[in-house]
Amino acid sequence: MTGKQLRWVRLDNAAKIYPAARRRNWSNVFRQSATLYEDVDKDVLKSALDVVVKRFPSIAARLRKGAFWFYLEQVEKAPEIKEEYSYPLTYMSKKEMQKCAFRIIVYRNRIAVEFFHSLTDGTGAHIFLKNLLAEYIEQKYSVTVPIEDGILDRREPPKDEELEDSFLKNAGAVRASRKDTNAWHMTGEIQRDGFLNLTCFRIPVEDLLNASHKYDVTMTAFMCAVVMKALLNLQKEKNPCIKKQKRVKVLIPVNLRKLFPSKTLRNFAMYTIPEADPRLGEYTFEELCTIVKNKMGLEITAKHMGSMITANVNDEKNPIVRLMPLPLKNAVMKAIFDSVGEIKSCLALSNLGRVKVPEVMGKYIQRFDFILGVQADAPYNCGMLSYGDTVYVNFIRNIKEPGLERHFFAVLQELGIPVTVESNQKER
């Protein structure tokens, strides 16, 4: 299958929920960006983008409506490069998605790409961004970037394995149960103009790794424990009555490419949700690390994730669901999303991991950032990654009060971890 032959593609199993779940004031969009050492040459970036969109037809696409399902159609040409707005992840309207379901945004020396989640997940988006950067650097500085660390040959057609729905390929015979408890949701005064507050915590990789090793957990598990401790402290501050407090739960996306033989550039992730019930008493930080470690160890396996895949795929293959007209199908899927989706966690903590690029690219790239959009009915989300000697943790919220960030910072201080804070917060 070549790029020219691929004019449209069915939404993958995970992507089908996002068009149905979206609403007037919320679209499931996330951002990945790179900050360069020099200001961006927009003409060169436009030329690089013209090359890259042809290489990634399932990402450089628009959302289309069929009789029974939405689908993606490859865009004929690269979208126009946009100027940065006053905050990231502005609402992506249905009309905009129908033209192109991703944006390219430039601000001085920063290149950002914002993706509607039906196009891809964090891993696929990151490969797209890195290849756009590789093409830009080659054209701008007349250097050759080697094919390694996620850099692909931009002149070759997309491979079948990059375009597959890996959920369908890896579904098994046993399905997981979706029964789960609801989580505490933070509340606050909503920003009336839709403004999103972004706070970035910059932490030295070495300090975070040393702290993680001290508690015998991975960096992801350690950061999840920090977020859970901050959530517990915030809830206690807001509601001192222990009997009325609710479970604190953090959703951790899991990149399934590490568990199954897949090279897809489409969505291929599931999740695990560590939790702590404050009604059982105070938790030490060590206890939270143990809870997260055990939960991740139990569930981040091919067998368990395979059963979760099977549950979703079986729903998609249900004859009644397949034959439902799209408007009815959307109503059913939105109801499912609202009842068993984001209500089951306080927020997501998505760790893209260590970002590696070929050495020749690293000379031009100062930092990377990963920003999730806020949840549909909850005010926070968090994305993180590490690049060079720094971990970048980006909290985003649509309420005025920075309560969670304040407690997150306090927990890091208590643990002796140095941190630098950046924010776009408006004057209250």
XYZ file of C-alpha atoms in Angstrom, residues 198-414:
217
model
C -0.348 25.790 31.903
C 2.290 25.154 34.565
C 5.557 23.416 33.694
C 7.748 21.890 36.407
C 11.361 21.392 35.286
C 13.162 18.748 37.327
C 16.749 17.473 36.912
C 16.682 13.905 35.541
C 19.456 12.779 37.884
C 17.620 13.934 41.027
C 14.370 12.291 39.930
C 16.087 9.029 39.030
C 17.921 8.934 42.362
C 14.677 9.517 44.245
C 12.896 6.823 42.202
C 15.682 4.321 42.908
C 15.487 5.163 46.610
C 11.878 3.950 46.666
C 12.603 1.091 44.210
C 10.141 2.288 41.569
C 10.245 3.585 38.013
C 10.171 7.304 37.316
C 6.555 7.014 36.120
C 5.505 5.229 39.321
C 7.371 7.758 41.451
C 5.709 10.725 39.745
C 2.316 9.039 40.026
C 2.893 8.691 43.774
C 3.815 12.397 43.971
C 0.599 13.354 42.151
C -1.470 11.047 44.371
C 0.066 12.548 47.534
C -0.686 16.040 46.227
C -4.281 15.029 45.451
C -4.744 13.524 48.917
C -3.387 16.687 50.534
C -5.586 18.912 48.365
C -8.735 16.926 49.109
C -7.957 16.984 52.846
C -7.547 20.778 52.632
C -10.873 21.177 50.842
C -12.767 18.610 52.887
C -11.233 17.774 56.293
C -13.969 15.211 57.084
C -12.330 11.853 56.270
C -15.654 9.994 56.014
C -16.756 12.281 53.156
C -13.537 12.011 51.167
C -13.390 9.974 47.948
C -10.806 7.758 46.300
C -7.837 9.422 44.669
C -7.083 7.731 41.339
C -4.561 8.579 38.618
C -4.867 7.168 35.104
C -1.532 6.113 33.593
C -1.607 5.468 29.818
C 0.322 2.359 28.730
C 2.130 2.211 25.380
C 1.131 -1.237 24.105
C 3.939 -1.303 21.535
C 6.213 -2.363 24.398
C 4.019 -5.412 25.092
C 2.882 -6.457 21.616
C 4.747 -6.674 18.274
C 3.409 -3.485 16.705
C 4.876 -0.569 14.769
C 1.586 1.200 14.199
C 1.522 4.993 14.148
C -2.138 5.039 15.097
C -3.632 4.764 18.581
C -2.302 1.764 20.488
C -2.459 2.441 24.221
C -4.475 1.277 27.217
C -4.176 2.304 30.854
C -3.844 1.359 34.494
C -5.348 3.325 37.388
C -3.566 3.208 40.769
C -5.736 4.440 43.640
C -5.725 5.336 47.335
C -8.791 5.536 49.573
C -8.286 8.316 52.171
C -11.051 6.867 54.374
C -8.607 4.082 55.295
C -6.240 6.549 56.955
C -3.119 8.580 56.173
C -0.714 7.287 53.518
C 3.044 7.641 53.727
C 4.833 8.397 50.492
C 6.471 4.969 50.664
C 3.031 3.331 50.873
C 1.868 5.224 47.782
C 4.963 4.112 45.856
C 4.224 0.500 46.815
C 0.571 0.817 45.734
C 1.532 2.238 42.341
C 4.355 -0.247 41.796
C 2.142 -3.249 42.583
C -0.750 -1.994 40.456
C 1.514 -1.367 37.463
C 3.287 -4.699 37.924
C 0.002 -6.595 38.059
C -1.705 -4.914 35.114
C 1.007 -3.834 32.674
C 1.352 -7.278 31.142
C 0.424 -8.596 27.713
C -2.195 -10.914 29.234
C -4.042 -8.265 31.217
C -3.830 -5.573 28.541
C -4.924 -8.150 25.964
C -8.107 -8.785 27.955
C -8.803 -5.026 28.035
C -8.291 -4.852 24.269
C -10.701 -7.757 23.828
C -13.448 -6.010 25.807
C -13.258 -2.948 23.541
C -12.965 -4.903 20.296
C -15.923 -7.149 21.196
C -18.067 -4.059 21.698
C -17.047 -2.765 18.271
C -17.859 -6.112 16.629
C -21.280 -6.395 18.270
C -23.756 -6.798 15.346
C -26.277 -4.446 16.952
C -23.655 -1.733 17.427
C -22.287 -2.167 13.907
C -25.719 -1.674 12.328
C -26.690 1.367 14.408
C -26.850 4.595 12.355
C -24.090 6.999 13.316
C -26.210 9.519 15.331
C -27.583 6.728 17.574
C -24.160 5.113 17.827
C -22.639 8.435 18.912
C -25.266 8.879 21.634
C -24.593 5.390 23.000
C -20.806 5.807 22.898
C -20.977 9.226 24.573
C -23.092 7.747 27.372
C -20.532 4.957 27.836
C -17.671 7.480 27.888
C -19.432 9.577 30.513
C -20.224 6.576 32.733
C -17.003 4.510 32.554
C -14.439 6.961 31.177
C -12.932 9.981 32.891
C -15.194 9.669 35.935
C -12.994 6.777 37.068
C -9.897 8.948 37.664
C -8.934 12.376 38.999
C -6.676 13.070 36.027
C -4.287 11.354 33.634
C -0.503 11.316 34.064
C 0.952 10.485 30.665
C 4.718 9.957 30.531
C 6.147 9.973 27.022
C 9.455 8.839 28.512
C 12.979 9.727 27.474
C 13.136 11.570 24.162
C 16.064 10.560 21.967
C 17.057 12.155 18.664
C 20.092 11.634 16.422
C 23.093 13.624 17.616
C 23.041 15.954 14.614
C 19.446 16.996 15.493
C 20.237 17.563 19.150
C 22.483 20.486 18.263
C 19.431 22.463 17.133
C 16.787 21.373 19.691
C 16.665 22.958 23.130
C 13.698 21.082 24.662
C 10.526 19.060 24.048
C 7.139 19.395 25.755
C 4.043 17.194 25.963
C 0.720 18.799 26.957
C -2.572 16.958 27.357
C -5.880 18.752 27.091
C -8.080 19.002 30.184
C -10.656 16.282 30.662
C -14.236 16.710 29.480
C -15.725 17.078 32.976
C -12.653 17.479 35.174
C -10.322 20.476 35.293
C -6.842 18.908 35.100
C -4.480 16.708 33.123
C -0.715 16.169 33.108
C 1.858 15.202 30.473
C 5.566 14.622 31.031
C 8.765 13.615 29.252
C 12.513 13.882 29.703
C 14.988 15.371 27.252
C 18.664 15.809 27.932
C 19.181 16.321 31.649
C 15.678 17.682 32.392
C 12.218 16.248 33.043
C 9.378 18.513 31.870
C 6.063 18.001 33.716
C 3.178 20.020 32.257
C -0.018 20.490 34.275
C -2.955 22.063 32.475
C -6.206 23.228 34.053
C -9.330 25.222 33.129
C -9.999 26.589 36.629
C -8.437 29.639 38.261
C -7.161 28.049 41.472
C -3.706 26.359 41.196
C -4.349 24.070 44.167
C -2.949 20.855 42.727
C 0.204 22.535 41.410
C 0.799 24.101 44.826
C 0.577 20.752 46.601
C 2.607 18.981 43.892
C 5.414 21.506 44.392
C 5.210 21.067 48.167
C 5.520 17.275 47.921
C 8.605 17.588 45.713
C 10.132 20.008 48.220
C 9.441 17.620 51.101
